[in-house]
XYZ file of C-alpha atoms in Angstrom:
571
model
C -4.372 15.313 52.808
C -7.853 14.743 51.301
C -7.342 17.839 49.111
C -4.117 16.426 47.744
C -5.670 13.008 47.183
C -8.594 14.622 45.387
C -6.255 16.677 43.224
C -4.265 13.567 42.279
C -7.449 11.679 41.382
C -8.615 14.640 39.283
C -5.279 14.674 37.556
C -5.549 10.979 36.746
C -9.053 11.611 35.235
C -7.816 14.463 33.099
C -4.875 12.498 31.783
C -7.176 9.650 30.907
C -9.023 11.823 28.455
C -5.965 12.452 26.356
C -5.332 10.067 23.427
C -2.328 7.897 23.418
C 0.740 9.620 22.053
C 4.227 8.745 20.950
C 5.734 11.880 22.571
C 6.696 12.461 26.109
C 8.639 10.542 28.720
C 8.288 6.867 29.390
C 6.957 7.546 32.871
C 4.241 9.894 31.696
C 3.124 7.475 29.021
C 2.896 4.547 31.391
C 1.170 6.579 34.072
C -1.427 7.729 31.501
C -1.885 4.290 30.017
C -2.613 2.521 33.304
C -5.177 5.104 34.386
C -7.797 2.597 33.352
C -8.160 -0.955 32.174
C -11.082 -0.086 29.848
C -10.609 0.919 26.229
C -12.996 2.766 24.021
C -13.604 1.673 20.374
C -10.667 3.770 19.133
C -8.155 2.373 21.531
C -8.166 5.502 23.652
C -8.126 5.412 27.477
C -11.140 6.187 29.625
C -10.974 6.985 33.377
C -11.989 4.708 36.068
C -12.884 7.484 38.415
C -11.046 5.814 41.355
C -8.067 6.872 43.347
C -5.879 4.045 42.061
C -4.263 3.426 38.686
C -5.532 0.142 37.270
C -5.258 -1.588 40.569
C -1.965 0.062 41.528
C -2.452 1.903 44.835
C -0.756 5.274 44.733
C 0.591 6.405 48.022
C 0.834 9.978 49.057
C 4.602 10.047 48.875
C 4.939 8.249 45.559
C 6.221 10.281 42.687
C 5.452 9.756 38.957
C 8.698 7.822 38.239
C 8.038 5.413 41.077
C 4.524 4.723 39.818
C 5.841 4.319 36.295
C 8.466 1.799 37.342
C 5.919 -0.162 39.338
C 3.475 -0.083 36.373
C 6.198 -1.187 33.939
C 7.278 -4.091 36.165
C 3.704 -5.223 36.541
C 3.097 -4.929 32.770
C 6.109 -7.118 32.022
C 4.926 -9.663 34.594
C 1.465 -9.761 33.006
C 2.906 -10.309 29.580
C 5.155 -13.147 30.872
C 2.238 -14.794 32.697
C -0.084 -14.452 29.771
C 2.104 -16.698 27.600
C 0.335 -17.902 24.540
C 1.260 -17.221 20.932
C 0.411 -13.516 21.044
C -2.021 -13.928 18.259
C -4.346 -11.260 19.621
C -7.291 -13.637 20.305
C -8.943 -13.553 23.740
C -7.995 -17.127 24.553
C -7.288 -18.648 27.920
C -3.594 -17.826 27.509
C -4.427 -14.101 27.110
C -7.270 -14.118 29.515
C -7.794 -12.098 32.672
C -4.675 -10.963 34.400
C -4.543 -9.113 37.681
C -7.173 -9.507 40.357
C -6.644 -13.270 40.436
C -8.568 -13.645 37.170
C -11.670 -12.160 38.634
C -13.595 -10.444 35.739
C -15.107 -7.991 38.209
C -11.654 -6.814 39.320
C -10.762 -3.298 38.077
C -7.627 -4.561 36.399
C -9.153 -7.640 34.782
C -9.017 -7.938 31.025
C -6.728 -9.314 28.316
C -3.142 -8.292 27.897
C -3.934 -6.401 24.757
C -6.751 -4.551 26.524
C -4.250 -3.624 29.292
C -2.057 -2.175 26.622
C -4.948 -0.182 25.062
C -4.908 -2.124 21.813
C -8.186 -2.380 19.944
C -9.384 -5.923 19.476
C -11.366 -7.292 16.486
C -12.929 -10.618 15.805
C -11.427 -12.488 12.843
C -14.673 -12.261 10.877
C -14.909 -8.478 11.434
C -11.381 -8.030 10.065
C -12.123 -10.321 7.113
C -15.330 -8.554 6.102
C -13.847 -5.087 6.507
C -10.815 -6.024 4.393
C -12.633 -8.193 1.826
C -15.140 -5.690 0.587
C -12.609 -2.931 -0.338
C -10.158 -5.671 -1.494
C -12.510 -6.935 -4.181
C -13.456 -3.391 -5.156
C -9.744 -2.590 -5.411
C -9.393 -5.706 -7.595
C -11.860 -4.218 -10.060
C -9.683 -1.160 -10.246
C -6.540 -3.148 -10.937
C -8.327 -5.135 -13.632
C -9.423 -1.862 -15.232
C -5.871 -0.538 -15.079
C -4.548 -3.643 -16.727
C -7.165 -3.516 -19.500
C -6.530 0.221 -20.130
C -2.751 -0.360 -20.257
C -3.286 -3.268 -22.660
C -5.280 -0.923 -24.996
C -3.003 2.140 -24.846
C 0.288 0.216 -25.335
C -0.390 0.414 -29.084
C -1.066 4.136 -29.163
C 1.448 6.251 -31.103
C 2.815 7.971 -28.037
C 3.636 4.696 -26.283
C 5.179 3.240 -29.430
C 7.459 6.283 -30.072
C 8.067 7.361 -26.506
C 8.756 3.995 -24.865
C 10.027 5.698 -21.692
C 6.365 6.033 -20.671
C 6.494 2.373 -19.700
C 9.211 3.190 -17.139
C 6.969 5.905 -15.744
C 3.940 3.639 -15.270
C 5.055 1.609 -12.205
C 6.607 4.716 -10.575
C 3.438 6.768 -10.981
C 1.260 3.956 -9.834
C 3.734 3.545 -6.912
C 3.109 7.170 -5.917
C -0.302 5.973 -4.794
C 1.483 3.855 -2.254
C 4.232 6.373 -1.512
C 2.006 9.310 -0.888
C -1.684 8.554 -0.661
C -1.387 5.421 1.384
C 0.958 7.169 3.752
C -1.705 9.838 4.161
C -4.269 7.090 4.814
C -2.041 5.459 7.396
C -1.409 8.767 9.185
C -5.050 9.715 9.327
C -6.159 6.174 10.316
C -3.756 6.261 13.242
C -5.086 9.650 14.344
C -8.619 8.307 14.043
C -7.809 5.227 16.187
C -6.106 7.436 18.789
C -9.240 9.531 19.040
C -7.792 12.743 17.552
C -10.430 13.209 14.788
C -13.430 14.285 16.778
C -13.248 18.114 16.540
C -14.341 19.515 13.143
C -11.724 22.290 13.404
C -8.901 19.760 14.021
C -10.142 17.535 11.209
C -10.064 20.449 8.715
C -6.643 21.514 9.941
C -5.304 17.961 9.723
C -6.787 17.215 6.254
C -5.653 20.518 4.708
C -2.087 20.069 5.922
C -1.904 16.488 4.616
C -3.338 17.370 1.185
C -0.824 20.173 0.854
C 1.981 17.841 1.912
C 0.988 15.249 -0.696
C 0.945 17.917 -3.434
C 4.480 19.008 -2.508
C 5.732 15.451 -2.574
C 3.903 14.695 -5.801
C 5.365 17.622 -7.682
C 8.933 16.947 -6.595
C 8.678 13.142 -6.952
C 7.045 13.318 -10.416
C 9.778 15.653 -11.647
C 12.566 13.346 -10.355
C 11.006 10.203 -11.769
C 10.628 11.823 -15.184
C 14.333 12.680 -15.169
C 15.061 9.073 -14.180
C 12.931 7.727 -17.059
C 14.450 10.116 -19.570
C 18.012 9.263 -18.487
C 17.471 5.539 -18.592
C 15.633 5.706 -21.914
C 18.417 7.782 -23.448
C 21.011 5.305 -22.311
C 19.105 2.314 -23.643
C 18.346 3.973 -27.026
C 21.600 5.826 -27.374
C 19.981 9.198 -28.130
C 18.387 12.071 -26.189
C 15.247 13.741 -27.596
C 14.434 17.030 -25.845
C 10.776 17.076 -26.999
C 10.205 13.625 -25.493
C 11.912 14.712 -22.243
C 9.555 17.667 -21.832
C 6.526 15.486 -22.679
C 7.573 13.006 -20.028
C 8.044 15.714 -17.424
C 4.746 17.512 -18.091
C 2.799 14.204 -18.296
C 4.340 12.915 -15.111
C 3.694 16.025 -13.044
C 0.084 16.428 -14.278
C -0.728 12.733 -13.645
C 0.831 12.641 -10.157
C -0.637 15.838 -8.771
C -4.162 15.335 -10.226
C -4.511 11.684 -9.265
C -3.221 12.345 -5.733
C -5.556 15.266 -5.338
C -8.562 13.090 -6.317
C -7.567 10.200 -4.140
C -6.903 12.405 -1.082
C -10.585 13.446 -0.951
C -11.677 9.839 -1.358
C -9.389 8.752 1.499
C -10.617 11.536 3.825
C -14.262 10.608 3.142
C -13.574 6.893 3.795
C -11.712 7.560 7.063
C -14.293 10.014 8.412
C -17.198 7.643 7.561
C -15.463 4.578 8.998
C -14.548 6.487 12.150
C -18.167 7.687 12.520
C -19.635 4.190 12.100
C -17.173 2.537 14.480
C -15.181 0.641 11.778
C -11.425 0.465 11.675
C -10.152 2.767 8.945
C -6.897 0.746 8.720
C -8.940 -2.003 7.069
C -10.864 0.190 4.647
C -8.872 3.249 3.566
C -5.935 1.939 1.635
C -7.768 -0.662 -0.532
C -10.567 1.739 -1.381
C -8.086 4.414 -2.467
C -6.277 1.826 -4.559
C -9.512 0.776 -6.244
C -9.599 3.949 -8.336
C -5.913 4.987 -8.010
C -4.482 2.742 -10.700
C -7.295 3.507 -13.174
C -7.108 7.230 -12.635
C -3.299 7.356 -12.955
C -3.057 5.269 -16.146
C -6.028 7.100 -17.797
C -4.585 10.514 -16.996
C -1.094 9.560 -18.120
C -2.400 8.066 -21.406
C -4.574 10.991 -22.423
C -2.287 13.865 -21.360
C 0.729 12.171 -23.030
C -1.218 11.401 -26.215
C -2.603 14.974 -26.299
C 0.803 16.474 -25.902
C 2.411 14.158 -28.392
C -0.173 14.929 -31.145
C 0.701 18.655 -30.839
C 4.343 18.446 -29.843
C 5.644 19.797 -33.090
C 3.567 22.948 -33.134
C 2.749 23.460 -29.453
C 5.849 22.326 -27.495
C 5.490 25.516 -25.419
C 2.469 23.884 -23.702
C 4.793 21.463 -21.895
C 6.826 24.430 -20.538
C 3.647 26.098 -19.292
C 2.508 22.967 -17.480
C 5.834 22.415 -15.742
C 6.182 26.130 -14.878
C 2.690 26.276 -13.329
C 3.430 23.380 -10.947
C 6.731 24.867 -9.866
C 4.976 28.190 -9.208
C 2.392 26.417 -7.022
C 5.055 24.617 -5.071
C 5.928 27.473 -2.574
C 2.203 27.970 -1.847
C 1.846 24.318 -0.819
C 5.054 24.396 1.175
C 3.843 27.451 3.148
C 0.629 25.619 4.079
C 2.567 22.578 5.264
C 5.047 24.633 7.311
C 2.158 26.349 9.122
C 0.479 23.033 9.940
C 1.560 21.261 13.174
C 0.492 17.846 11.870
C 2.701 17.861 8.757
C 5.539 20.292 9.460
C 7.974 17.559 10.618
C 7.065 15.192 7.724
C 8.088 17.830 5.139
C 11.747 17.474 6.259
C 11.822 13.814 7.294
C 9.624 12.117 4.789
C 11.683 12.523 1.628
C 14.182 9.666 1.919
C 11.566 6.854 1.836
C 9.542 8.545 -0.932
C 12.522 9.117 -3.218
C 14.089 5.767 -2.439
C 10.859 4.019 -3.253
C 10.573 5.914 -6.521
C 13.921 4.452 -7.690
C 12.865 0.986 -6.622
C 9.652 1.343 -8.609
C 11.790 2.672 -11.459
C 13.620 -0.650 -11.537
C 10.262 -2.335 -11.879
C 9.517 0.004 -14.775
C 12.653 -1.301 -16.560
C 11.349 -4.831 -16.143
C 8.011 -3.759 -17.596
C 9.676 -1.874 -20.524
C 11.675 -5.024 -21.309
C 8.832 -7.456 -20.983
C 6.338 -5.436 -23.111
C 8.290 -6.240 -26.288
C 8.702 -9.894 -25.435
C 5.508 -11.219 -23.984
C 1.960 -10.887 -25.262
C -0.484 -9.751 -22.597
C 2.123 -8.990 -19.913
C 0.767 -5.430 -19.333
C -2.729 -6.854 -18.627
C -1.563 -8.784 -15.511
C 1.271 -6.559 -14.298
C -1.013 -3.909 -12.639
C -3.013 -6.734 -11.003
C -0.132 -8.502 -9.317
C 1.536 -5.224 -8.325
C -1.653 -3.574 -7.148
C -2.997 -6.525 -5.081
C 0.374 -7.006 -3.354
C 0.695 -3.345 -2.555
C -2.838 -3.029 -1.290
C -2.652 -6.001 1.115
C 0.790 -5.091 2.580
C -0.422 -1.532 3.078
C -3.324 -2.797 5.164
C -0.897 -4.833 7.298
C 1.565 -1.948 7.625
C -1.156 0.477 8.660
C -2.481 -1.936 11.326
C 1.002 -2.692 12.780
C 1.783 1.016 12.936
C -1.485 1.784 14.674
C -0.933 -1.006 17.219
C 2.543 0.277 18.012
C 1.218 3.812 18.463
C -1.411 2.489 20.836
C 0.782 0.211 22.940
C 4.218 1.777 23.002
C 6.294 4.879 22.304
C 8.788 5.572 19.601
C 12.115 3.886 20.252
C 10.727 1.122 22.497
C 9.732 -2.282 21.003
C 6.954 -3.987 22.976
C 8.462 -6.811 25.100
C 6.351 -9.522 23.399
C 7.689 -8.683 19.893
C 11.036 -9.471 18.211
C 12.165 -7.466 15.209
C 13.292 -10.566 13.337
C 10.872 -13.465 13.763
C 10.644 -16.801 12.072
C 8.507 -16.520 8.896
C 5.947 -19.002 10.315
C 5.468 -16.886 13.443
C 5.341 -13.546 11.575
C 2.982 -14.751 8.845
C 0.714 -17.453 10.421
C 0.805 -17.893 14.185
C 3.032 -16.324 16.793
C 2.799 -12.505 16.871
C -0.216 -10.253 17.377
C -0.329 -9.297 13.673
C -0.227 -12.912 12.390
C -3.995 -13.162 12.438
C -4.335 -10.303 9.902
C -1.444 -11.817 7.869
C -3.239 -15.154 7.623
C -6.422 -13.484 6.533
C -4.610 -11.462 3.834
C -2.753 -14.460 2.391
C -5.838 -16.672 2.283
C -7.929 -13.881 0.773
C -5.446 -13.220 -1.927
C -5.601 -16.692 -3.509
C -9.291 -16.797 -4.575
C -9.145 -13.045 -5.262
C -6.144 -13.441 -7.665
C -7.821 -16.258 -9.497
C -11.002 -14.274 -9.985
C -9.098 -11.184 -11.147
C -6.892 -12.929 -13.751
C -9.878 -14.784 -15.273
C -11.851 -11.582 -15.533
C -8.920 -9.615 -16.984
C -8.167 -12.376 -19.510
C -11.797 -12.609 -20.614
C -12.146 -8.799 -21.040
C -8.829 -8.500 -22.857
C -9.157 -11.516 -25.198
C -12.983 -11.517 -25.527
C -12.912 -15.134 -24.410
C -11.275 -17.261 -21.749
C -7.785 -18.399 -22.830
C -5.855 -19.242 -19.670
C -5.460 -22.818 -18.455
C -4.088 -24.666 -15.465
C -0.374 -23.985 -16.180
C -0.951 -20.213 -16.255
C -3.203 -20.243 -13.144
C -0.794 -22.317 -11.083
C 2.286 -20.323 -12.182
C 0.587 -17.004 -11.517
C -0.765 -18.075 -8.081
C 2.734 -19.355 -7.070
C 4.510 -16.116 -7.889
C 1.751 -13.826 -6.563
C 1.475 -15.715 -3.224
C 5.271 -15.697 -2.887
C 5.309 -11.977 -3.491
C 2.663 -11.276 -0.853
C 4.339 -13.493 1.757
C 7.700 -11.795 1.198
C 6.057 -8.369 1.488
C 4.229 -9.185 4.724
C 7.397 -10.540 6.322
C 9.443 -7.562 5.221
C 6.683 -5.306 6.612
C 7.034 -6.886 10.040
C 10.852 -6.423 10.065
C 11.194 -2.926 8.683
C 8.272 -1.368 10.621
C 9.715 -2.571 13.936
C 13.186 -1.446 12.858
C 11.881 1.996 12.081
C 10.036 2.099 15.385
C 13.196 1.209 17.256
C 15.147 3.903 15.346
C 12.430 6.439 16.215
C 11.079 6.750 12.725
C 7.313 6.903 12.410
C 6.345 3.973 10.157
C 3.206 5.858 9.096
C 5.508 8.163 7.071
C 8.212 5.732 6.058
C 7.168 2.101 5.790
C 4.502 2.005 3.094
C 6.614 3.632 0.304
C 9.307 0.998 0.653
C 6.772 -1.846 0.770
C 4.706 -0.780 -2.227
C 7.821 -0.031 -4.265
C 9.268 -3.437 -3.348
C 5.874 -4.957 -4.321
C 6.130 -3.359 -7.775
C 9.644 -4.677 -8.315
C 8.913 -8.167 -7.050
C 5.578 -8.358 -8.819
C 6.999 -7.337 -12.259
C 10.054 -9.592 -11.834
C 8.136 -12.622 -10.614
C 5.517 -12.197 -13.348
C 8.303 -12.087 -15.977
C 9.732 -15.344 -14.525
C 6.267 -16.912 -14.725
C 5.907 -15.919 -18.386
C 9.392 -17.297 -19.120
C 8.428 -20.600 -17.478
C 5.179 -20.818 -19.433
C 7.075 -20.240 -22.690
C 9.652 -22.901 -21.652
C 6.948 -25.552 -21.137
C 5.172 -24.673 -24.361
C 2.134 -22.851 -22.888
C 2.763 -19.144 -23.506
C -0.076 -16.737 -22.748
C -2.032 -15.375 -25.728
C -0.793 -18.016 -28.269
C -3.451 -20.653 -28.763
C -2.644 -24.126 -30.135
C -5.142 -23.602 -33.024
C -3.242 -20.477 -34.021
C 0.082 -22.266 -33.944
C -1.396 -25.152 -36.029
C -2.742 -22.707 -38.608
C 0.613 -20.988 -38.787
C 2.362 -24.396 -39.234
C 0.032 -25.383 -42.075
C 0.541 -22.010 -43.792
C 4.337 -22.294 -43.519
C 4.359 -25.919 -44.719
C 2.112 -24.983 -47.669
C 4.410 -22.177 -48.758
C 7.559 -24.270 -48.537
C 6.197 -27.276 -50.296
C 4.376 -25.440 -53.117
C 7.510 -23.464 -53.977
C 9.804 -26.513 -53.931
C 10.588 -28.413 -57.112
C 9.837 -31.899 -55.696
C 6.432 -33.236 -56.649
C 4.824 -29.832 -56.903
C 1.376 -30.659 -58.239
C 0.628 -33.759 -56.196
C 1.949 -32.280 -52.960
C -0.087 -29.074 -53.575
C -3.260 -31.175 -53.870
C -2.402 -33.064 -50.663
C -1.787 -29.848 -48.723
C -5.129 -28.464 -49.818
C -6.871 -31.608 -48.753
C -5.147 -31.530 -45.358
C -6.121 -27.900 -44.831
C -9.762 -28.636 -45.626
C -9.788 -31.588 -43.204
């Protein structure tokens, strides 16, 4: 009897050392998760070293299913008794459950601690998000400034389909690199990135996967841009089609390759220094992602266009090289246990998101010819929205991995919540949502003033522009955060890993909403007589010039009127 009890206790200790997983039966997950009430800094489970499971006495005749049912019933009772708004704070409504509220009881702790969910103070979350957020803002400003400069280059003037490519290629950062960041951040929080061998294996497989997706996605989006451009212009130019394909594939694969190493370094460092990589990885990757993508696209497209008449064969060589590398990357992915399943299941969200971003590209292509300075602010509103919603999506996904298994929604969460509860107070993720919304307002103001000053060499925006821009940008972020809550929990219920599927949809939707809302804001500013980039002094000078021309060429009182106009101009 003692031998069997000792074996059972040893088995509980061994199971406690395994990280939380989304695979396996419900009974095994619950039995593992209640092995202790203490959580380490990654949200993993540590053993209590006792013969009971978190205060549940295990009899000799109890089987695993009986223990699991008992644990599940107790967990639901704890959640019901905890009450509160589920905001994740260790308040009295979340406070000690089990053991009569005695903090020394083995099962004492908050509800979220019982579920193995890592807790953070609001100021820790704010600092960890704010620093990379403002660094990312510098990147989006740089992207807008670069795009404002290169829009007048010959290649952008003659091959206008490049403007359709821009949001889609920038969206690949969200579709591919941020998914990689979300996957690795989840593994880090689950405690799976401690062995150097496993880290190398995991990183190599994910980089190869991103290269496969980048090659295929860039080829498809170039076809989309070529087709739409041909329909809009009424003609098909083969040279331009090859230029778009080669530029798109080169930009996507190179920028993703650079960003992947940045992401890996950030995640490993944050994991080593006990910081949450969910808060750091995606904004830091975005800080250089937009600049790298637009810079690469501009220079490779310009270089190919300058030599397109005599060296069109270069575009064929570029495209052929990437298709020859494709089987090599596929082989690496198929031999890697961490990415093998994603290669077959991760295409629908990536390709769907590309077409959504392509619609945003159509808005950009239309707005460029209508509004002055539109391209300066378009990467800012799109980039900031995508960065913030990616942080929220990564944190929700990690929390679901820590507290539940695929297909089962935690009992304290509804898939469709009221916007107030989802965004401000009511669900465990509302705290992060509040922080993101409040952080975006001063951040956006700072970014648009800096971008305007750099672009125009002086400050030209006033209150109408600031208020209009803040309204549409805040509305965009709130919609994205609410949609993130809904679709991530839907994916979880449908047994789809949100680490692989959610962020592409969210960043693509952010591109479409950002471009569309910004265009509405520019239309509103023009309607009220305050268009961006057209100063009142410039309009007055143009009016004087036009009046001078009309009156001096008319036959009524030519000499006297001419003198009066000159006097007025001097005044």
